[in-house]
Amino acid sequence: ANARVMARVLSEERGLRIVSGRTESHVFLVDLRAKNLTGKEAEAVLGKAHITVNKNTIPNDPQKPLVTSGIRLGSPAMTTRGFTEIEAETVAHLIADVLDHPADEAAIARVRGKVAELCKKFTKHPVDSRTGIVIPKPSHAFCVRIIIAIFRVIEYQAHKLCKGNFPLSVYFLNN
């Protein structure tokens, strides 16, 4: 759904051509010829705004393969972070803002700031508030708690064996 929203916004609201007209998957290809930008230029300028895209050839591309006339956009990274269709629409507008003004450093900086806000709001991996350990996926929280419990047993055994003089690598887990 996020890729469809982005494709719709970029084509219907921002005037870019989606090569297939729409997307039925998590990726789509944008033709940049109307903006007089190459895929290589768009990839670089969007990278300055901390938006990662890939330059990509389009059908019958007049540009060389290492330059290209298009970019490939995808939604897996944003969906993994928890972005909804609302954020997908925002990201599409941010991409279009940069493509509309690729030489405007102030516009790029503004977009970079908004990207940072989104990334802060939707962290990639949650953190266990009790232990401070990063949980790669919420479904792994139970496994992390088991690992912590095992370390605490090891810590207890080490404390008994070493009479309080045990390695810091075990000690930090309890503090």
PDB file of C-alpha atoms in Angstrom, residues 22-137:
ATOM      1  CA  ARG A  22       1.181   2.312 -11.396  1.00  0.00           C
ATOM      2  CA  THR A  23       2.648  -0.329  -9.110  1.00  0.00           C
ATOM      3  CA  GLU A  24       1.345  -3.718  -8.075  1.00  0.00           C
ATOM      4  CA  SER A  25       4.272  -4.435  -5.769  1.00  0.00           C
ATOM      5  CA  HIS A  26       6.608  -2.708  -3.329  1.00  0.00           C
ATOM      6  CA  VAL A  27       8.744  -1.026  -6.041  1.00  0.00           C
ATOM      7  CA  PHE A  28       8.197   1.241  -9.037  1.00  0.00           C
ATOM      8  CA  LEU A  29      10.192   3.122 -11.633  1.00  0.00           C
ATOM      9  CA  VAL A  30      10.042   6.902 -12.123  1.00  0.00           C
ATOM     10  CA  ASP A  31      10.910   8.568 -15.452  1.00  0.00           C
ATOM     11  CA  LEU A  32      12.848  11.789 -14.745  1.00  0.00           C
ATOM     12  CA  ARG A  33      13.170  13.138 -18.293  1.00  0.00           C
ATOM     13  CA  ALA A  34      10.428  15.740 -17.738  1.00  0.00           C
ATOM     14  CA  LYS A  35      12.512  17.199 -14.877  1.00  0.00           C
ATOM     15  CA  ASN A  36      15.662  17.335 -17.038  1.00  0.00           C
ATOM     16  CA  LEU A  37      17.412  15.219 -14.408  1.00  0.00           C
ATOM     17  CA  THR A  38      19.315  12.000 -14.853  1.00  0.00           C
ATOM     18  CA  GLY A  39      18.919   9.071 -12.508  1.00  0.00           C
ATOM     19  CA  LYS A  40      22.506   9.565 -11.410  1.00  0.00           C
ATOM     20  CA  GLU A  41      21.841  13.207 -10.486  1.00  0.00           C
ATOM     21  CA  ALA A  42      18.579  12.362  -8.707  1.00  0.00           C
ATOM     22  CA  GLU A  43      20.220   9.554  -6.737  1.00  0.00           C
ATOM     23  CA  ALA A  44      22.955  11.942  -5.581  1.00  0.00           C
ATOM     24  CA  VAL A  45      20.722  14.887  -4.676  1.00  0.00           C
ATOM     25  CA  LEU A  46      18.184  12.691  -2.858  1.00  0.00           C
ATOM     26  CA  GLY A  47      21.112  11.091  -1.020  1.00  0.00           C
ATOM     27  CA  LYS A  48      22.053  14.571   0.257  1.00  0.00           C
ATOM     28  CA  ALA A  49      18.539  14.757   1.715  1.00  0.00           C
ATOM     29  CA  HIS A  50      19.062  11.309   3.320  1.00  0.00           C
ATOM     30  CA  ILE A  51      16.592   9.611   0.978  1.00  0.00           C
ATOM     31  CA  THR A  52      18.016   6.488  -0.620  1.00  0.00           C
ATOM     32  CA  VAL A  53      16.936   5.644  -4.174  1.00  0.00           C
ATOM     33  CA  ASN A  54      18.604   3.789  -7.017  1.00  0.00           C
ATOM     34  CA  LYS A  55      19.221   5.144 -10.481  1.00  0.00           C
ATOM     35  CA  ASN A  56      17.592   2.831 -12.997  1.00  0.00           C
ATOM     36  CA  THR A  57      17.250   2.631 -16.747  1.00  0.00           C
ATOM     37  CA  ILE A  58      13.819   3.069 -18.251  1.00  0.00           C
ATOM     38  CA  PRO A  59      12.568   1.377 -21.441  1.00  0.00           C
ATOM     39  CA  ASN A  60      14.367   2.831 -24.499  1.00  0.00           C
ATOM     40  CA  ASP A  61      16.519   4.937 -22.190  1.00  0.00           C
ATOM     41  CA  PRO A  62      18.430   7.639 -24.096  1.00  0.00           C
ATOM     42  CA  GLN A  63      21.025   7.846 -21.306  1.00  0.00           C
ATOM     43  CA  LYS A  64      23.957   5.527 -20.780  1.00  0.00           C
ATOM     44  CA  PRO A  65      23.407   2.659 -18.304  1.00  0.00           C
ATOM     45  CA  LEU A  66      25.618   4.289 -15.665  1.00  0.00           C
ATOM     46  CA  VAL A  67      23.710   7.570 -15.966  1.00  0.00           C
ATOM     47  CA  THR A  68      20.063   6.500 -16.609  1.00  0.00           C
ATOM     48  CA  SER A  69      16.853   8.493 -17.006  1.00  0.00           C
ATOM     49  CA  GLY A  70      15.001   7.021 -14.068  1.00  0.00           C
ATOM     50  CA  ILE A  71      15.045   6.073 -10.419  1.00  0.00           C
ATOM     51  CA  ARG A  72      13.643   3.020  -8.703  1.00  0.00           C
ATOM     52  CA  LEU A  73      11.698   3.638  -5.518  1.00  0.00           C
ATOM     53  CA  GLY A  74      10.619   1.052  -3.011  1.00  0.00           C
ATOM     54  CA  SER A  75       8.714   0.917   0.219  1.00  0.00           C
ATOM     55  CA  PRO A  76      10.177  -2.017   2.244  1.00  0.00           C
ATOM     56  CA  ALA A  77      12.483   0.109   4.434  1.00  0.00           C
ATOM     57  CA  MET A  78       9.729   2.564   5.342  1.00  0.00           C
ATOM     58  CA  THR A  79       7.195  -0.198   5.910  1.00  0.00           C
ATOM     59  CA  THR A  80       9.661  -2.039   8.170  1.00  0.00           C
ATOM     60  CA  ARG A  81       9.966   1.119  10.280  1.00  0.00           C
ATOM     61  CA  GLY A  82       6.182   1.251  10.639  1.00  0.00           C
ATOM     62  CA  PHE A  83       5.355   4.025   8.161  1.00  0.00           C
ATOM     63  CA  THR A  84       1.703   4.104   7.176  1.00  0.00           C
ATOM     64  CA  GLU A  85       0.132   5.497   4.019  1.00  0.00           C
ATOM     65  CA  ILE A  86       0.183   8.958   5.633  1.00  0.00           C
ATOM     66  CA  GLU A  87       3.982   8.887   5.983  1.00  0.00           C
ATOM     67  CA  ALA A  88       4.333   7.353   2.495  1.00  0.00           C
ATOM     68  CA  GLU A  89       2.487  10.354   1.100  1.00  0.00           C
ATOM     69  CA  THR A  90       4.781  12.677   3.051  1.00  0.00           C
ATOM     70  CA  VAL A  91       7.895  10.900   1.761  1.00  0.00           C
ATOM     71  CA  ALA A  92       6.620  11.130  -1.818  1.00  0.00           C
ATOM     72  CA  HIS A  93       6.164  14.885  -1.434  1.00  0.00           C
ATOM     73  CA  LEU A  94       9.643  15.200   0.089  1.00  0.00           C
ATOM     74  CA  ILE A  95      11.139  13.311  -2.864  1.00  0.00           C
ATOM     75  CA  ALA A  96       9.272  15.557  -5.306  1.00  0.00           C
ATOM     76  CA  ASP A  97      10.386  18.676  -3.407  1.00  0.00           C
ATOM     77  CA  VAL A  98      14.026  17.702  -3.889  1.00  0.00           C
ATOM     78  CA  LEU A  99      13.503  16.764  -7.542  1.00  0.00           C
ATOM     79  CA  ASP A 100      11.742  20.093  -8.158  1.00  0.00           C
ATOM     80  CA  HIS A 101      14.700  22.053  -6.719  1.00  0.00           C
ATOM     81  CA  PRO A 102      17.823  19.871  -7.027  1.00  0.00           C
ATOM     82  CA  ALA A 103      20.232  22.811  -6.807  1.00  0.00           C
ATOM     83  CA  ASP A 104      18.543  24.502  -3.828  1.00  0.00           C
ATOM     84  CA  GLU A 105      20.652  23.605  -0.785  1.00  0.00           C
ATOM     85  CA  ALA A 106      18.101  25.182   1.591  1.00  0.00           C
ATOM     86  CA  ALA A 107      15.315  22.979   0.194  1.00  0.00           C
ATOM     87  CA  ILE A 108      17.530  19.902   0.487  1.00  0.00           C
ATOM     88  CA  ALA A 109      18.397  20.798   4.090  1.00  0.00           C
ATOM     89  CA  ARG A 110      14.703  21.317   4.918  1.00  0.00           C
ATOM     90  CA  VAL A 111      13.851  17.885   3.473  1.00  0.00           C
ATOM     91  CA  ARG A 112      16.801  16.307   5.311  1.00  0.00           C
ATOM     92  CA  GLY A 113      15.410  17.737   8.567  1.00  0.00           C
ATOM     93  CA  LYS A 114      11.962  16.324   7.882  1.00  0.00           C
ATOM     94  CA  VAL A 115      13.478  12.938   7.033  1.00  0.00           C
ATOM     95  CA  ALA A 116      15.344  13.007  10.352  1.00  0.00           C
ATOM     96  CA  GLU A 117      12.078  13.795  12.181  1.00  0.00           C
ATOM     97  CA  LEU A 118      10.341  10.850  10.511  1.00  0.00           C
ATOM     98  CA  CYS A 119      13.203   8.499  11.313  1.00  0.00           C
ATOM     99  CA  LYS A 120      13.235   9.646  14.930  1.00  0.00           C
ATOM    100  CA  LYS A 121       9.478   9.148  15.201  1.00  0.00           C
ATOM    101  CA  PHE A 122       9.698   5.695  13.627  1.00  0.00           C
ATOM    102  CA  THR A 123      12.853   4.090  15.003  1.00  0.00           C
ATOM    103  CA  LYS A 124      14.179   1.137  13.068  1.00  0.00           C
ATOM    104  CA  HIS A 125      14.424  -1.167  16.074  1.00  0.00           C
ATOM    105  CA  PRO A 126      12.683  -0.798  19.415  1.00  0.00           C
ATOM    106  CA  VAL A 127      14.755  -0.748  22.591  1.00  0.00           C
ATOM    107  CA  ASP A 128      13.861  -2.684  25.723  1.00  0.00           C
ATOM    108  CA  SER A 129      13.346   0.122  28.265  1.00  0.00           C
ATOM    109  CA  ARG A 130      14.371  -2.059  31.212  1.00  0.00           C
ATOM    110  CA  THR A 131      17.664  -3.344  29.791  1.00  0.00           C
ATOM    111  CA  GLY A 132      18.529  -0.898  27.011  1.00  0.00           C
ATOM    112  CA  ILE A 133      19.026  -3.809  24.622  1.00  0.00           C
ATOM    113  CA  VAL A 134      17.910  -3.253  21.011  1.00  0.00           C
ATOM    114  CA  ILE A 135      15.140  -5.609  19.957  1.00  0.00           C
ATOM    115  CA  PRO A 136      15.408  -6.270  16.197  1.00  0.00           C
ATOM    116  CA  LYS A 137      11.691  -7.056  15.881  1.00  0.00           C
TER     117      LYS A 137
END
